[in-house]
């Protein structure tokens, strides 16, 4: 079974629209970390955020915000007032304390197209 | 800041040929990883090295071998390439610990004909 599910394969929006990328995860661990990575057209994966399982506070960084809800096992990512430069593939990932090393479970990614 | 450097960026092989993908990191990280990225499947772990001198299989190790040459370098070898190994390969590194983020190289696009 998929540990991390990103049900939205591709999303297209017009510049300045808000967009939310969904991430649902599955784990039996009580201690774990969730991550978001961005992969722009250049191909390299860029770290965006890390959140531990004990911190359910939402986080905002500029136009980016993340909503972590343990009750629904979700860690959704919202881009406010999207820009063309936000066009990329976004990956959600899970890392569990029960693993003896830093083993990431990645979702299949959501491709975001922001049109001018 | 070099970070994680992997070579080559592109490679075309014929079925049955062999090749080695090179990866080096300059962040003094203990752990290094090789992932492959295929459309609709995200990133899947091929092999990892939790520390210098150790390597372990990940989710999709068949057809690959790895060498942790030293703390900086972690190579991935395809002994007899197959079309199913056409993919984008990423090397990554991290500090030890499940809470540590991964730092990725720029990727290698490999086509096996």
mmCIF file of C-alpha atoms in Angstrom:
data_model
loop_
_atom_site.group_PDB
_atom_site.id
_atom_site.type_symbol
_atom_site.label_atom_id
_atom_site.label_comp_id
_atom_site.label_asym_id
_atom_site.label_seq_id
_atom_site.Cartn_x
_atom_site.Cartn_y
_atom_site.Cartn_z
ATOM 1 C CA UNK A 1 0.000 0.000 0.000
ATOM 2 C CA UNK A 2 1.107 3.510 -0.726
ATOM 3 C CA UNK A 3 2.395 5.239 2.361
ATOM 4 C CA UNK A 4 2.097 8.646 0.742
ATOM 5 C CA UNK A 5 -0.673 9.458 -1.679
ATOM 6 C CA UNK A 6 -0.837 12.512 -3.861
ATOM 7 C CA UNK A 7 -4.077 11.997 -5.676
ATOM 8 C CA UNK A 8 -3.739 15.035 -7.923
ATOM 9 C CA UNK A 9 -1.550 14.038 -10.824
ATOM 10 C CA UNK A 10 -1.625 17.402 -12.535
ATOM 11 C CA UNK A 11 -3.187 20.770 -11.770
ATOM 12 C CA UNK A 12 -3.417 23.793 -14.031
ATOM 13 C CA UNK A 13 -4.183 27.267 -12.735
ATOM 14 C CA UNK A 14 -3.960 30.788 -14.014
ATOM 15 C CA UNK A 15 -1.445 33.111 -12.436
ATOM 16 C CA UNK A 16 -2.618 34.729 -9.176
ATOM 17 C CA UNK A 17 -5.004 31.916 -8.372
ATOM 18 C CA UNK A 18 -4.598 30.049 -5.100
ATOM 19 C CA UNK A 19 -3.924 26.341 -5.339
ATOM 20 C CA UNK A 20 -3.782 23.517 -2.799
ATOM 21 C CA UNK A 21 -1.787 20.352 -3.299
ATOM 22 C CA UNK A 22 -3.043 17.402 -1.310
ATOM 23 C CA UNK A 23 -0.951 14.852 0.538
ATOM 24 C CA UNK A 24 -2.302 11.946 2.548
ATOM 25 C CA UNK A 25 0.003 9.620 4.405
ATOM 26 C CA UNK A 26 -0.204 6.339 6.225
ATOM 27 C CA UNK A 27 1.920 5.292 9.176
ATOM 28 C CA UNK A 28 1.703 3.326 12.399
ATOM 29 C CA UNK A 29 4.520 5.277 13.954
ATOM 30 C CA UNK A 30 3.700 7.987 16.431
ATOM 31 C CA UNK A 31 6.939 9.752 15.604
ATOM 32 C CA UNK A 32 7.555 10.724 12.027
ATOM 33 C CA UNK A 33 8.422 13.615 9.765
ATOM 34 C CA UNK A 34 6.700 14.943 6.699
ATOM 35 C CA UNK A 35 8.417 16.843 3.912
ATOM 36 C CA UNK A 36 7.614 18.727 0.751
ATOM 37 C CA UNK A 37 10.028 18.988 -2.151
ATOM 38 C CA UNK A 38 9.783 21.014 -5.340
ATOM 39 C CA UNK A 39 11.147 19.800 -8.662
ATOM 40 C CA UNK A 40 11.235 22.663 -11.189
ATOM 41 C CA UNK A 41 11.695 21.998 -14.902
ATOM 42 C CA UNK A 42 15.462 22.059 -14.385
ATOM 43 C CA UNK A 43 15.042 18.724 -12.598
ATOM 44 C CA UNK A 44 16.750 19.177 -9.258
ATOM 45 C CA UNK A 45 14.713 18.506 -6.118
ATOM 46 C CA UNK A 46 14.523 21.414 -3.720
ATOM 47 C CA UNK A 47 13.563 21.062 -0.075
ATOM 48 C CA UNK A 48 10.613 23.223 0.978
ATOM 49 C CA UNK A 49 9.530 22.223 4.457
ATOM 50 C CA UNK A 50 9.859 19.615 7.183
ATOM 51 C CA UNK A 51 7.248 18.993 9.875
ATOM 52 C CA UNK A 52 7.364 16.572 12.790
ATOM 53 C CA UNK A 53 4.392 14.558 13.974
ATOM 54 C CA UNK A 54 4.100 16.426 17.257
ATOM 55 C CA UNK A 55 3.775 19.848 15.730
ATOM 56 C CA UNK A 56 0.389 20.462 14.167
ATOM 57 C CA UNK A 57 0.770 24.185 13.853
ATOM 58 C CA UNK A 58 0.230 25.461 10.390
ATOM 59 C CA UNK A 59 3.215 27.089 8.805
ATOM 60 C CA UNK A 60 3.367 30.037 6.494
ATOM 61 C CA UNK A 61 6.349 31.133 4.466
ATOM 62 C CA UNK A 62 5.581 33.976 2.129
ATOM 63 C CA UNK A 63 3.047 32.729 -0.403
ATOM 64 C CA UNK A 64 3.428 29.153 0.800
ATOM 65 C CA UNK A 65 1.493 27.596 3.652
ATOM 66 C CA UNK A 66 1.140 24.084 4.975
ATOM 67 C CA UNK A 67 -1.781 22.539 6.821
ATOM 68 C CA UNK A 68 -0.905 19.469 8.884
ATOM 69 C CA UNK A 69 -3.840 17.507 10.303
ATOM 70 C CA UNK A 70 -3.087 14.263 12.120
ATOM 71 C CA UNK A 71 -6.772 13.450 12.438
ATOM 72 C CA UNK A 72 -7.022 13.060 8.669
ATOM 73 C CA UNK A 73 -3.366 12.072 8.079
ATOM 74 C CA UNK A 74 -2.940 14.954 5.706
ATOM 75 C CA UNK A 75 -0.237 17.495 5.058
ATOM 76 C CA UNK A 76 -1.547 19.832 2.399
ATOM 77 C CA UNK A 77 0.371 22.590 0.691
ATOM 78 C CA UNK A 78 -1.210 25.840 -0.471
ATOM 79 C CA UNK A 79 0.310 28.403 -2.786
ATOM 80 C CA UNK A 80 -1.379 31.779 -2.584
ATOM 81 C CA UNK A 81 -1.389 34.053 -5.600
ATOM 82 C CA UNK A 82 0.453 31.540 -7.753
ATOM 83 C CA UNK A 83 3.151 32.645 -10.150
ATOM 84 C CA UNK A 84 4.569 31.098 -13.297
ATOM 85 C CA UNK A 85 7.769 30.296 -11.381
ATOM 86 C CA UNK A 86 5.725 27.982 -9.167
ATOM 87 C CA UNK A 87 5.304 25.615 -12.102
ATOM 88 C CA UNK A 88 6.964 22.410 -11.008
ATOM 89 C CA UNK A 89 6.345 18.918 -9.741
ATOM 90 C CA UNK A 90 5.788 18.842 -6.008
ATOM 91 C CA UNK A 91 6.510 15.792 -3.894
ATOM 92 C CA UNK A 92 5.295 14.975 -0.436
ATOM 93 C CA UNK A 93 7.371 12.500 1.603
ATOM 94 C CA UNK A 94 7.247 10.642 4.900
ATOM 95 C CA UNK A 95 10.098 9.528 7.142
ATOM 96 C CA UNK A 96 9.381 7.237 10.096
ATOM 97 C CA UNK A 97 11.236 6.864 13.373
ATOM 98 C CA UNK A 98 10.913 3.075 13.261
ATOM 99 C CA UNK A 99 13.314 2.900 10.322
ATOM 100 C CA UNK A 100 16.938 2.661 11.367
ATOM 101 C CA UNK A 101 17.958 5.198 8.801
ATOM 102 C CA UNK A 102 16.511 8.117 6.963
ATOM 103 C CA UNK A 103 14.194 6.221 4.629
ATOM 104 C CA UNK A 104 11.838 8.455 2.706
ATOM 105 C CA UNK A 105 8.539 7.355 1.246
ATOM 106 C CA UNK A 106 7.678 9.676 -1.609
ATOM 107 C CA UNK A 107 4.315 10.304 -3.141
ATOM 108 C CA UNK A 108 3.983 10.122 -6.900
ATOM 109 C CA UNK A 109 4.062 13.895 -7.207
ATOM 110 C CA UNK A 110 1.686 16.599 -8.397
ATOM 111 C CA UNK A 111 2.596 18.564 -11.475
ATOM 112 C CA UNK A 112 1.527 22.185 -11.151
ATOM 113 C CA UNK A 113 1.160 24.281 -14.275
ATOM 114 C CA UNK A 114 0.732 27.992 -13.679
ATOM 115 C CA UNK A 115 -0.283 29.825 -16.815
ATOM 116 C CA UNK A 116 0.252 33.545 -17.309
ATOM 117 C CA UNK B 1 28.583 25.339 -2.682
ATOM 118 C CA UNK B 2 28.782 22.099 -4.648
ATOM 119 C CA UNK B 3 26.486 20.006 -2.424
ATOM 120 C CA UNK B 4 25.757 16.726 -4.204
ATOM 121 C CA UNK B 5 27.404 16.237 -7.577
ATOM 122 C CA UNK B 6 26.484 13.390 -9.863
ATOM 123 C CA UNK B 7 27.763 12.470 -13.279
ATOM 124 C CA UNK B 8 26.960 12.060 -16.080
ATOM 125 C CA UNK B 9 23.853 14.207 -16.681
ATOM 126 C CA UNK B 10 22.755 12.205 -19.690
ATOM 127 C CA UNK B 11 23.593 8.745 -20.952
ATOM 128 C CA UNK B 12 22.343 6.463 -23.685
ATOM 129 C CA UNK B 13 23.153 2.779 -23.474
ATOM 130 C CA UNK B 14 22.407 -0.248 -25.551
ATOM 131 C CA UNK B 15 20.831 -3.242 -23.886
ATOM 132 C CA UNK B 16 23.511 -5.287 -22.166
ATOM 133 C CA UNK B 17 26.023 -2.490 -21.777
ATOM 134 C CA UNK B 18 27.329 -1.547 -18.377
ATOM 135 C CA UNK B 19 27.966 1.791 -16.786
ATOM 136 C CA UNK B 20 28.612 3.468 -13.458
ATOM 137 C CA UNK B 21 26.900 6.583 -12.174
ATOM 138 C CA UNK B 22 29.119 8.628 -9.917
ATOM 139 C CA UNK B 23 28.022 10.670 -6.924
ATOM 140 C CA UNK B 24 29.969 12.792 -4.478
ATOM 141 C CA UNK B 25 28.914 15.069 -1.629
ATOM 142 C CA UNK B 26 30.922 17.673 0.201
ATOM 143 C CA UNK B 27 28.662 18.182 3.225
ATOM 144 C CA UNK B 28 30.270 15.513 5.415
ATOM 145 C CA UNK B 29 27.031 13.530 5.435
ATOM 146 C CA UNK B 30 27.025 9.984 6.736
ATOM 147 C CA UNK B 31 24.137 8.704 4.643
ATOM 148 C CA UNK B 32 23.864 8.507 0.890
ATOM 149 C CA UNK B 33 21.155 7.190 -1.411
ATOM 150 C CA UNK B 34 20.311 6.323 -4.973
ATOM 151 C CA UNK B 35 16.763 6.856 -6.225
ATOM 152 C CA UNK B 36 15.118 6.392 -9.562
ATOM 153 C CA UNK B 37 12.258 8.531 -10.783
ATOM 154 C CA UNK B 38 9.720 7.177 -13.219
ATOM 155 C CA UNK B 39 6.576 8.910 -14.482
ATOM 156 C CA UNK B 40 3.672 8.528 -12.073
ATOM 157 C CA UNK B 41 5.733 6.613 -9.534
ATOM 158 C CA UNK B 42 7.574 9.270 -7.599
ATOM 159 C CA UNK B 43 11.011 8.444 -6.354
ATOM 160 C CA UNK B 44 11.894 4.903 -5.433
ATOM 161 C CA UNK B 45 14.916 3.948 -3.385
ATOM 162 C CA UNK B 46 17.389 1.653 -5.128
ATOM 163 C CA UNK B 47 20.182 1.387 -2.576
ATOM 164 C CA UNK B 48 21.352 3.362 0.375
ATOM 165 C CA UNK B 49 24.418 3.630 2.542
ATOM 166 C CA UNK B 50 23.690 4.595 6.132
ATOM 167 C CA UNK B 51 27.364 5.166 6.821
ATOM 168 C CA UNK B 52 30.754 4.656 5.261
ATOM 169 C CA UNK B 53 31.410 0.961 4.787
ATOM 170 C CA UNK B 54 27.780 -0.133 4.717
ATOM 171 C CA UNK B 55 25.266 -0.504 1.918
ATOM 172 C CA UNK B 56 21.759 -1.909 1.866
ATOM 173 C CA UNK B 57 19.037 -2.641 -0.630
ATOM 174 C CA UNK B 58 16.122 -0.324 -1.008
ATOM 175 C CA UNK B 59 12.805 -0.863 -2.715
ATOM 176 C CA UNK B 60 14.033 -1.653 -6.252
ATOM 177 C CA UNK B 61 17.613 -3.022 -6.116
ATOM 178 C CA UNK B 62 17.453 -5.649 -8.858
ATOM 179 C CA UNK B 63 19.897 -5.037 -11.690
ATOM 180 C CA UNK B 64 22.032 -2.597 -9.709
ATOM 181 C CA UNK B 65 25.091 -2.639 -7.507
ATOM 182 C CA UNK B 66 26.593 0.094 -5.396
ATOM 183 C CA UNK B 67 29.899 1.005 -3.830
ATOM 184 C CA UNK B 68 30.471 3.394 -0.965
ATOM 185 C CA UNK B 69 34.007 4.268 -1.919
ATOM 186 C CA UNK B 70 34.546 6.602 1.030
ATOM 187 C CA UNK B 71 32.469 9.016 3.030
ATOM 188 C CA UNK B 72 32.115 11.381 0.085
ATOM 189 C CA UNK B 73 31.429 9.024 -2.788
ATOM 190 C CA UNK B 74 28.663 6.557 -3.581
ATOM 191 C CA UNK B 75 28.478 4.981 -7.020
ATOM 192 C CA UNK B 76 25.711 3.057 -8.753
ATOM 193 C CA UNK B 77 26.551 0.404 -11.318
ATOM 194 C CA UNK B 78 24.378 -1.178 -13.968
ATOM 195 C CA UNK B 79 26.112 -4.406 -14.963
ATOM 196 C CA UNK B 80 23.887 -5.289 -17.913
ATOM 197 C CA UNK B 81 21.498 -2.496 -18.749
ATOM 198 C CA UNK B 82 17.911 -3.277 -19.679
ATOM 199 C CA UNK B 83 15.231 -1.024 -21.217
ATOM 200 C CA UNK B 84 13.343 -1.203 -17.891
ATOM 201 C CA UNK B 85 16.203 0.750 -16.361
ATOM 202 C CA UNK B 86 15.453 3.778 -18.517
ATOM 203 C CA UNK B 87 14.799 6.394 -15.871
ATOM 204 C CA UNK B 88 16.073 9.500 -14.163
ATOM 205 C CA UNK B 89 18.487 8.671 -11.373
ATOM 206 C CA UNK B 90 19.081 10.847 -8.353
ATOM 207 C CA UNK B 91 21.783 10.648 -5.775
ATOM 208 C CA UNK B 92 21.068 12.154 -2.368
ATOM 209 C CA UNK B 93 22.767 12.551 0.961
ATOM 210 C CA UNK B 94 21.773 13.432 4.505
ATOM 211 C CA UNK B 95 22.910 13.557 8.056
ATOM 212 C CA UNK B 96 22.026 10.517 10.138
ATOM 213 C CA UNK B 97 18.512 10.530 11.537
ATOM 214 C CA UNK B 98 14.965 10.076 10.312
ATOM 215 C CA UNK B 99 14.290 13.773 10.779
ATOM 216 C CA UNK B 100 17.053 14.878 8.455
ATOM 217 C CA UNK B 101 16.227 16.221 5.037
ATOM 218 C CA UNK B 102 17.724 14.840 1.870
ATOM 219 C CA UNK B 103 19.962 16.889 -0.373
ATOM 220 C CA UNK B 104 19.735 15.844 -4.010
ATOM 221 C CA UNK B 105 22.021 15.917 -6.976
ATOM 222 C CA UNK B 106 20.817 17.269 -10.312
ATOM 223 C CA UNK B 107 19.959 13.854 -11.724
ATOM 224 C CA UNK B 108 21.085 11.576 -14.541
ATOM 225 C CA UNK B 109 18.776 10.893 -17.437
ATOM 226 C CA UNK B 110 19.493 7.369 -18.639
ATOM 227 C CA UNK B 111 18.028 5.779 -21.740
ATOM 228 C CA UNK B 112 18.555 2.118 -22.496
ATOM 229 C CA UNK B 113 17.764 1.166 -26.073
#
